[in-house]
Coordinates of C-alpha atoms in Angstrom, one line a residue:
M1 CA 6.5 -0.7 -0.7
S2 CA 7.2 0.7 2.8
R3 CA 8.0 -1.5 5.8
G4 CA 4.7 -0.3 7.3
S5 CA 2.7 -1.8 4.4
L6 CA 0.3 -4.5 5.2
R7 CA 1.1 -6.2 1.9
W8 CA 4.8 -6.1 2.8
R9 CA 4.1 -7.7 6.2
L10 CA 2.0 -10.4 4.7
L11 CA 4.5 -11.2 1.9
L12 CA 7.3 -11.2 4.5
A13 CA 5.4 -13.6 6.7
G14 CA 4.5 -15.8 3.7
A15 CA 8.2 -15.8 2.6
V16 CA 9.5 -16.7 6.0
S17 CA 6.9 -19.4 6.5
S18 CA 7.5 -20.8 3.1
L19 CA 11.3 -20.8 3.7
V20 CA 10.8 -22.6 7.0
A21 CA 8.5 -25.1 5.5
V22 CA 11.0 -25.8 2.6
L23 CA 13.9 -26.2 5.0
V24 CA 11.9 -28.5 7.3
A25 CA 10.7 -30.5 4.3
A26 CA 14.3 -30.8 3.0
A27 CA 15.5 -32.1 6.4
L28 CA 12.7 -34.6 6.8
L29 CA 13.0 -35.9 3.2
T30 CA 16.7 -36.3 3.6
L31 CA 16.3 -38.1 6.9
L32 CA 13.6 -40.4 5.4
F33 CA 15.7 -41.1 2.4
Q34 CA 18.7 -41.9 4.6
R35 CA 16.7 -44.3 6.6
H36 CA 15.3 -45.9 3.4
V37 CA 18.8 -46.4 2.1
A38 CA 19.9 -47.9 5.4
R39 CA 17.0 -50.3 5.4
S40 CA 17.6 -51.3 1.8
A41 CA 21.3 -51.9 2.6
D42 CA 20.3 -54.0 5.7
N43 CA 17.9 -56.0 3.6
E44 CA 20.7 -56.7 1.1
L45 CA 23.2 -57.6 3.8
T46 CA 20.6 -59.9 5.5
V47 CA 20.3 -61.9 2.3
H48 CA 24.1 -62.2 2.0
L49 CA 24.4 -63.1 5.7
D50 CA 21.8 -65.9 5.3
Q51 CA 23.6 -67.2 2.3
L52 CA 26.9 -67.1 4.1
I53 CA 25.5 -69.1 7.1
A54 CA 23.8 -71.5 4.8
G55 CA 27.0 -72.2 3.0
L56 CA 28.9 -73.4 6.2
G57 CA 29.9 -77.1 6.2
R58 CA 32.8 -79.5 6.9
G59 CA 35.9 -79.0 4.9
A60 CA 38.3 -81.6 3.6
D61 CA 40.1 -81.6 6.9
G62 CA 36.9 -82.2 8.8
G63 CA 36.8 -78.7 10.2
I64 CA 34.2 -76.0 9.6
A65 CA 34.6 -74.2 6.3
V66 CA 32.6 -72.0 4.0
I67 CA 31.6 -74.5 1.4
A68 CA 29.2 -72.2 -0.7
P69 CA 30.0 -68.5 -0.2
P70 CA 27.5 -65.7 -1.3
G71 CA 27.3 -65.4 -5.0
D72 CA 27.7 -61.6 -5.4
S73 CA 30.7 -61.0 -7.6
R74 CA 31.8 -58.0 -5.4
F75 CA 32.9 -60.5 -2.8
S76 CA 35.6 -61.7 -5.2
E77 CA 36.9 -58.2 -6.2
P78 CA 39.6 -56.9 -3.9
L79 CA 38.5 -53.9 -1.9
S80 CA 35.2 -53.7 -3.7
G81 CA 33.4 -52.4 -0.6
L82 CA 31.4 -55.5 0.1
Y83 CA 32.9 -58.0 2.5
W84 CA 32.2 -61.1 4.6
E85 CA 34.0 -62.9 7.4
V86 CA 33.5 -66.0 9.5
K87 CA 35.3 -66.7 12.7
V88 CA 35.1 -70.1 14.5
A89 CA 35.0 -69.4 18.3
P90 CA 36.8 -69.2 20.4
D91 CA 40.2 -69.7 18.7
G92 CA 39.3 -71.4 15.5
P93 CA 40.2 -70.4 12.0
V94 CA 39.0 -67.2 10.3
Y95 CA 37.5 -67.3 6.8
R96 CA 37.0 -64.1 4.8
S97 CA 36.0 -63.0 1.3
R98 CA 38.6 -62.3 -1.3
S99 CA 37.5 -58.6 -1.4
L100 CA 39.1 -58.2 2.1
W101 CA 42.4 -59.5 0.6
D102 CA 44.7 -59.8 3.7
F103 CA 42.7 -57.6 6.0
T104 CA 40.9 -59.1 9.0
L105 CA 37.9 -57.4 10.5
A106 CA 37.9 -56.8 14.2
L107 CA 34.6 -58.2 15.3
P108 CA 33.0 -56.9 18.5
V109 CA 32.2 -59.4 21.3
S110 CA 28.8 -61.0 20.6
D111 CA 26.2 -61.9 23.2
N112 CA 25.6 -65.3 21.5
D113 CA 21.8 -64.9 21.4
G114 CA 21.5 -65.9 17.8
S115 CA 20.0 -62.5 16.6
V116 CA 21.3 -60.2 14.0
H117 CA 23.1 -57.0 15.2
Q118 CA 24.1 -53.9 13.3
V119 CA 27.8 -53.1 13.8
S120 CA 30.2 -50.4 12.7
L121 CA 33.6 -51.7 11.7
E122 CA 36.9 -50.4 10.4
G123 CA 37.6 -51.7 7.0
P124 CA 40.6 -51.8 4.6
G125 CA 42.2 -48.4 4.1
D126 CA 40.7 -47.0 7.3
T127 CA 37.2 -47.1 5.7
D128 CA 34.1 -47.1 7.8
L129 CA 31.9 -50.2 7.3
H130 CA 28.3 -50.8 8.1
G131 CA 27.6 -54.5 8.8
L132 CA 25.3 -57.2 10.2
Q133 CA 26.8 -59.7 12.7
R134 CA 25.3 -62.9 13.9
S135 CA 26.4 -65.6 16.3
V136 CA 25.5 -69.1 15.2
V137 CA 25.6 -72.4 17.2
L138 CA 26.6 -75.2 14.9
P139 CA 24.7 -78.5 14.9
Q140 CA 26.4 -81.7 16.0
R141 CA 26.7 -82.9 12.5
L142 CA 29.1 -80.0 11.9
G143 CA 30.9 -80.7 15.1
G144 CA 29.1 -78.2 17.3
G145 CA 30.6 -75.0 18.6
T146 CA 29.9 -71.4 17.7
V147 CA 30.9 -69.2 14.8
E148 CA 30.6 -65.5 14.3
A149 CA 29.5 -64.4 10.8
V150 CA 29.5 -60.8 9.5
V151 CA 28.7 -59.2 6.2
A152 CA 29.6 -55.5 5.8
L153 CA 29.7 -52.8 3.1
D154 CA 31.4 -49.5 2.8
A155 CA 29.4 -46.8 4.6
T156 CA 30.5 -44.1 2.2
E157 CA 28.2 -45.7 -0.4
L158 CA 25.2 -44.9 1.8
Q159 CA 26.5 -41.4 2.3
S160 CA 27.0 -41.0 -1.4
A161 CA 23.5 -42.1 -2.1
T162 CA 22.2 -39.5 0.4
R163 CA 24.2 -36.7 -1.3
R164 CA 23.0 -37.7 -4.7
F165 CA 19.4 -37.5 -3.4
A166 CA 20.1 -34.1 -1.9
T167 CA 21.5 -32.8 -5.2
I168 CA 18.3 -33.7 -6.9
L169 CA 16.1 -32.5 -4.0
V170 CA 17.5 -29.0 -3.6
P171 CA 16.5 -27.7 -7.1
S172 CA 13.1 -29.3 -6.7
L173 CA 12.6 -27.6 -3.3
M174 CA 13.8 -24.3 -4.7
L175 CA 11.2 -24.5 -7.5
I176 CA 8.5 -25.4 -4.9
G177 CA 9.6 -22.4 -2.8
L178 CA 9.2 -20.1 -5.8
L179 CA 5.8 -21.5 -6.5
L180 CA 4.9 -21.0 -2.9
G181 CA 6.1 -17.4 -3.1
A182 CA 4.0 -16.8 -6.2
A183 CA 1.0 -18.4 -4.5
A184 CA 1.6 -16.2 -1.4
F185 CA 1.8 -13.1 -3.6
A186 CA -1.4 -14.0 -5.4
Q187 CA -3.1 -14.8 -2.1
V188 CA -2.1 -11.4 -0.6
T189 CA -3.1 -9.5 -3.7
I190 CA -6.5 -11.1 -3.9
G191 CA -6.9 -10.8 -0.1
L192 CA -6.1 -7.1 -0.1
R193 CA -8.2 -6.3 -3.1
P194 CA -11.3 -5.4 -1.1
L195 CA -9.2 -2.8 0.8
K196 CA -8.0 -1.4 -2.5
T197 CA -11.6 -1.2 -3.7
M198 CA -12.5 0.6 -0.4
R199 CA -9.7 3.1 -0.9
K200 CA -11.0 3.9 -4.4
R201 CA -14.5 4.3 -3.1
L202 CA -13.3 6.6 -0.3
A203 CA -11.5 8.7 -2.9
A204 CA -14.7 8.8 -4.9
I205 CA -16.6 10.0 -1.8
R206 CA -13.9 12.6 -1.2
D207 CA -14.2 13.9 -4.8
G208 CA -18.0 13.9 -4.7
R209 CA -18.5 11.0 -7.2
A210 CA -20.1 8.8 -4.5
E211 CA -21.8 9.1 -1.2
R212 CA -21.4 5.7 0.5
L213 CA -19.0 2.7 0.4
G214 CA -21.8 0.2 -0.1
E215 CA -22.3 -3.4 0.9
T216 CA -20.3 -5.4 -1.7
Y217 CA -17.4 -6.4 0.5
P218 CA -16.3 -9.7 2.1
D219 CA -17.6 -10.6 5.5
E220 CA -14.3 -9.6 7.2
V221 CA -14.3 -6.1 5.6
Q222 CA -18.0 -5.3 5.5
P223 CA -18.3 -4.3 9.2
L224 CA -15.6 -1.7 8.6
A225 CA -17.4 -0.4 5.5
T226 CA -20.7 -0.3 7.4
E227 CA -19.1 1.7 10.3
I228 CA -17.6 4.2 7.8
D229 CA -20.9 4.6 6.1
S230 CA -22.5 5.1 9.5
L231 CA -19.9 7.7 10.3
L232 CA -20.5 9.5 6.9
A233 CA -24.2 9.5 7.5
A234 CA -23.8 10.9 11.0
R235 CA -21.4 13.5 9.6
A236 CA -23.9 14.4 6.9
D237 CA -26.6 14.9 9.5
Q238 CA -24.3 17.1 11.6
V239 CA -23.4 19.2 8.6
E240 CA -27.0 19.6 7.5
T241 CA -27.9 20.7 11.0
A242 CA -25.0 23.2 10.9
R243 CA -26.1 24.5 7.5
R244 CA -29.6 25.1 8.8
R245 CA -28.3 26.9 11.9
A246 CA -26.0 29.0 9.7
A247 CA -28.9 29.9 7.4
D248 CA -31.0 30.8 10.4
L249 CA -28.2 32.9 11.8
A250 CA -27.7 34.7 8.4
H251 CA -31.4 35.4 8.2
G252 CA -31.5 36.6 11.8
L253 CA -28.7 39.0 11.3
K254 CA -29.7 40.2 7.8
T255 CA -32.3 42.7 9.0
S256 CA -30.0 44.1 11.8
L257 CA -27.1 44.5 9.4
Q258 CA -29.3 46.3 6.9
V259 CA -30.6 48.7 9.6
L260 CA -27.0 49.4 10.7
S261 CA -25.9 50.0 7.1
G262 CA -28.8 52.4 6.6
E263 CA -27.8 54.3 9.8
A264 CA -24.2 54.5 8.6
R265 CA -25.4 56.0 5.3
S266 CA -27.5 58.5 7.2
L267 CA -24.7 59.5 9.4
R268 CA -22.4 59.9 6.4
E269 CA -24.9 62.1 4.7
K270 CA -25.0 64.3 7.8
G271 CA -21.3 64.7 7.7
E272 CA -20.5 62.3 10.6
S273 CA -18.0 60.2 8.6
E274 CA -16.1 59.0 11.6
A275 CA -19.2 57.5 13.2
A276 CA -20.3 56.0 9.9
D277 CA -16.8 54.4 9.5
N278 CA -17.1 52.8 12.9
I279 CA -20.5 51.4 12.2
E280 CA -19.3 50.1 8.8
L281 CA -16.3 48.5 10.5
L282 CA -18.6 46.7 13.0
T283 CA -21.0 45.6 10.3
G284 CA -18.1 44.3 8.2
A285 CA -16.8 42.3 11.2
M286 CA -20.3 40.8 11.8
Q287 CA -20.6 40.0 8.1
R288 CA -17.3 38.1 8.2
H289 CA -18.5 36.1 11.2
V290 CA -21.6 35.1 9.3
E291 CA -19.5 34.1 6.3
R292 CA -17.2 32.1 8.5
Q293 CA -20.1 30.2 9.9
L294 CA -21.5 29.5 6.5
A295 CA -18.1 28.2 5.4
R296 CA -17.9 25.8 8.3
A297 CA -21.4 24.5 7.4
R298 CA -20.1 23.7 3.9
L299 CA -17.4 21.3 5.0
A300 CA -19.6 18.4 4.0
P301 CA -18.6 16.3 1.0
Q302 CA -20.2 17.4 -2.3
S303 CA -23.1 15.4 -3.5
A304 CA -22.3 13.3 -6.6
A305 CA -25.3 15.0 -8.3
A306 CA -24.2 18.6 -7.6
R307 CA -23.6 20.5 -10.8
A308 CA -23.4 24.2 -11.6
D309 CA -23.8 25.8 -15.0
L310 CA -21.0 28.4 -15.0
M311 CA -22.6 30.6 -17.6
K312 CA -25.9 30.7 -15.8
V313 CA -24.4 31.4 -12.4
V314 CA -22.0 34.1 -13.8
H315 CA -24.8 35.8 -15.7
T316 CA -27.0 35.9 -12.5
V317 CA -24.3 37.2 -10.2
R318 CA -23.0 39.7 -12.8
S319 CA -26.5 41.1 -13.3
V320 CA -26.8 41.7 -9.6
V321 CA -23.4 43.5 -9.3
E322 CA -24.1 45.5 -12.5
R323 CA -27.1 47.0 -10.8
T324 CA -25.0 48.6 -8.1
P325 CA -23.8 52.2 -8.6
R326 CA -20.2 51.1 -9.0
G327 CA -21.0 48.1 -11.2
A328 CA -22.9 50.3 -13.6
E329 CA -19.8 52.4 -14.3
L330 CA -17.7 49.4 -15.4
Q331 CA -17.4 47.5 -18.6
W332 CA -18.0 43.7 -18.1
S333 CA -16.8 41.0 -20.4
V334 CA -17.6 37.3 -20.1
D335 CA -15.9 34.5 -22.1
I336 CA -17.3 31.1 -21.0
P337 CA -18.2 28.2 -23.3
E338 CA -21.9 27.2 -23.4
G339 CA -22.7 24.1 -21.3
L340 CA -19.5 24.3 -19.2
T341 CA -20.3 22.8 -15.7
A342 CA -18.4 22.2 -12.5
R343 CA -19.1 19.8 -9.7
I344 CA -20.1 22.4 -7.1
D345 CA -23.4 23.5 -5.6
E346 CA -24.8 26.5 -7.5
Q347 CA -25.4 28.5 -4.3
D348 CA -21.8 27.9 -3.2
L349 CA -20.5 29.0 -6.6
A350 CA -22.8 32.1 -6.6
E351 CA -21.7 33.1 -3.1
A352 CA -18.0 32.7 -4.0
L353 CA -18.3 34.4 -7.3
G354 CA -20.4 37.2 -5.8
N355 CA -17.7 38.1 -3.3
L356 CA -15.1 38.0 -6.1
L357 CA -17.1 40.3 -8.4
E358 CA -18.0 42.7 -5.7
N359 CA -14.3 43.1 -4.7
A360 CA -13.3 43.4 -8.4
A361 CA -16.0 46.1 -9.0
R362 CA -14.9 48.0 -5.9
H363 CA -11.3 48.4 -7.1
A364 CA -11.5 48.2 -10.9
R365 CA -10.8 51.4 -12.9
K366 CA -12.9 50.6 -16.0
E367 CA -13.1 46.9 -16.7
V368 CA -13.8 43.5 -15.1
R369 CA -13.2 40.3 -17.1
I370 CA -14.6 36.9 -16.4
A371 CA -13.5 33.7 -18.2
A372 CA -13.6 30.0 -17.7
H373 CA -12.2 27.0 -19.6
P374 CA -11.7 23.3 -19.1
E375 CA -8.2 22.3 -18.2
G376 CA -7.0 18.7 -17.8
G377 CA -10.3 17.3 -16.5
A378 CA -10.9 20.4 -14.4
V379 CA -12.7 23.8 -14.9
Q380 CA -10.7 27.0 -14.3
L381 CA -12.6 30.2 -13.6
N382 CA -10.8 33.5 -13.9
V383 CA -11.8 37.0 -12.6
A384 CA -9.6 39.9 -13.3
D385 CA -9.8 43.7 -13.0
D386 CA -7.6 46.7 -13.9
G387 CA -7.4 48.2 -10.5
P388 CA -4.3 49.6 -8.8
G389 CA -3.2 46.3 -7.3
I390 CA -1.2 45.9 -4.1
P391 CA 2.5 45.7 -3.4
E392 CA 3.9 42.2 -3.5
A393 CA 5.3 42.6 0.0
Q394 CA 1.7 42.9 1.3
F395 CA 0.3 39.7 -0.3
D396 CA 0.6 37.6 2.9
A397 CA -1.0 40.3 5.1
V398 CA -3.9 40.9 2.7
L399 CA -4.6 37.2 2.1
R400 CA -4.9 36.4 5.8
R401 CA -8.4 36.0 7.0
G402 CA -9.6 39.5 7.9
G403 CA -6.3 41.0 6.7
R404 CA -5.9 44.2 4.6
S405 CA -3.3 46.2 2.9
T406 CA -1.9 49.4 4.5
D407 CA -3.9 51.4 2.0
R408 CA -7.7 51.2 2.7
A409 CA -8.4 51.8 -1.0
R410 CA -6.9 48.5 -2.0
G411 CA -9.5 46.3 -0.4
Q412 CA -10.0 44.0 2.5
G413 CA -11.7 40.7 3.5
W414 CA -10.1 38.7 0.7
A415 CA -10.3 35.5 2.7
S416 CA -14.0 35.1 2.6
P417 CA -14.7 34.6 -1.1
S418 CA -12.6 31.5 -1.3
S419 CA -14.0 29.8 1.8
P420 CA -17.0 28.1 0.1
I421 CA -14.6 26.8 -2.6
S422 CA -11.4 25.9 -0.8
Q423 CA -13.2 23.9 1.9
K424 CA -14.8 21.6 -0.7
P425 CA -13.5 18.1 -1.3
G426 CA -10.4 17.9 -3.5
A427 CA -9.3 21.5 -3.2
E428 CA -5.7 21.8 -4.2
R429 CA -3.1 24.6 -4.3
C430 CA -3.5 28.2 -5.3
A431 CA -1.0 30.1 -7.5
W432 CA -0.1 33.8 -7.9
P433 CA 1.3 35.3 -11.1
T434 CA 5.0 36.0 -11.2
N435 CA 4.5 39.7 -12.2
A436 CA 2.4 41.1 -9.4
R437 CA 1.8 44.4 -11.4
A438 CA 0.8 42.8 -14.7
W439 CA -2.8 42.9 -15.9
P440 CA -4.5 40.6 -16.2
S441 CA -3.2 37.9 -13.8
A442 CA -4.9 35.1 -11.9
L443 CA -5.1 33.3 -8.6
S444 CA -6.5 29.8 -8.9
C445 CA -7.7 27.0 -6.6
P446 CA -8.5 24.0 -8.7
W447 CA -10.3 20.8 -7.7
R448 CA -9.0 17.4 -8.2
S449 CA -11.4 15.0 -10.0
E450 CA -13.3 15.7 -13.2
T451 CA -14.3 19.3 -12.5
S452 CA -12.7 22.3 -10.8
L453 CA -13.4 25.8 -9.8
C454 CA -10.5 28.3 -9.8
A455 CA -11.1 31.7 -8.1
N456 CA -8.7 34.1 -9.8
R457 CA -7.5 37.4 -8.7
P458 CA -5.5 40.0 -10.7
A459 CA -2.6 41.6 -9.0
A460 CA -4.0 44.9 -10.3
G461 CA -7.1 45.2 -8.3
G462 CA -8.7 43.3 -5.6
S463 CA -10.4 40.1 -6.8
S464 CA -10.3 37.5 -4.1
G465 CA -8.5 34.2 -3.9
A466 CA -7.9 31.5 -1.2
T467 CA -6.3 32.0 2.1
P468 CA -3.4 30.4 4.0
S469 CA -5.9 29.0 6.5
D470 CA -7.6 26.6 4.1
P471 CA -6.4 23.9 1.7
C472 CA -5.5 26.6 -0.9
S473 CA -2.9 28.1 1.5
R474 CA 0.5 27.3 0.0
W475 CA 1.2 30.0 -2.4
S476 CA 3.5 29.6 -5.5
R477 CA 4.0 32.4 -7.9
R478 CA 3.7 31.8 -11.6
R479 CA 2.5 33.6 -14.8
P480 CA -1.1 33.1 -15.8
P481 CA -1.6 30.3 -18.4
A482 CA -1.2 31.3 -22.0
A483 CA -4.3 32.5 -23.8
R484 CA -6.1 29.7 -25.7
S485 CA -9.6 29.0 -27.0
P486 CA -12.2 29.4 -25.6
V487 CA -10.4 31.8 -23.2
R488 CA -9.3 35.1 -24.8
W489 CA -7.8 37.9 -22.7

């Protein structure tokens, strides 16, 4: 998961917010518990202080004394952590619990308002004490005067209670944090699921298995899907317009090109070969321009319903080429299983295959072979001839659009046959055979998705392949796949 991932960002934001929430909750809960413990301690000390004041009376000598001390047994245990002390003001005797032993508390100066005050005192052994102090004015029956009464306990007990609570709280909060993290992950996964669905549908549109995204998305995502569908519709309209214009252009130039070709033949028959060559060169350039325009018009995504029966298309195109003078001299062999189809428009397949077969017929010696077979959810189509081939060093020059080898006899215009194929959705990489002089060998441009078309060229001849200017442009050399049924070389 990259740092630019939306999922990563949402999970990171969820983790940070959960961590902050857990830390804030821990601090608040600890503070609340600390205050609760302090209030409970104050309530307990208040009860002891009231008992201490209620137990004041006259002693045997007639002075003030603690007749009935608080009944908690900790007051009788030395250094138990719970203490009381009574001091008769201003310089009277001091009475204290047995738990203080011989230690006297240093009471702060009281304001004599009769209210209870929280005080912090130093206890035995330099311990910190938390106490309640009250100044009491004695009635006349007790001789009058003022006494200071204080009840205190060891503050470390309060701190220990808080630490014990934190010890229990931390694992609980960690568990809550893990649950929050899992909830955040589930929330992000569910929240991003529509985008994943959209990506899959876009891939289906790219591969020709669908035409639009549809309207089954949440309200937050549906506007995006609607805009994409609108863009696809506009693009389809533009491509359809381009296809119509390209067809009009092709029909408009057809007659002129035929006339020029006829003039070239007439000149060649009269012995004016140089003029005929020039005219043929110009008509060839015009033909390439027409094919380029047709290829641009075919950049639209394939319709999900587009299917081509390979045997039917190959038979039709081969029949046309066989009727040419050069095609009639060759032996043609076809090895294609019945019912084998590819997701491509039949006209596109016929145009690409026609260019391949014409080029193969032009440079073959005696034989042209055509085969197709399914391969890993794709369809591979091979065209091979036994022509002279081209040197490996001239591959790049020949395969450039409009390129040719240094020898005119070896063929030209190899870029055009692959254009209707390589510009279709899902076109992948092409591959040359390792042995450029072996026969047969293949150049293939497969589709992704459930069907493929592979235009194959033998090194020995001139059958066309894809070009470096289209998606089939990165060439890697390999031997042709081993023969297997139904393909037999």
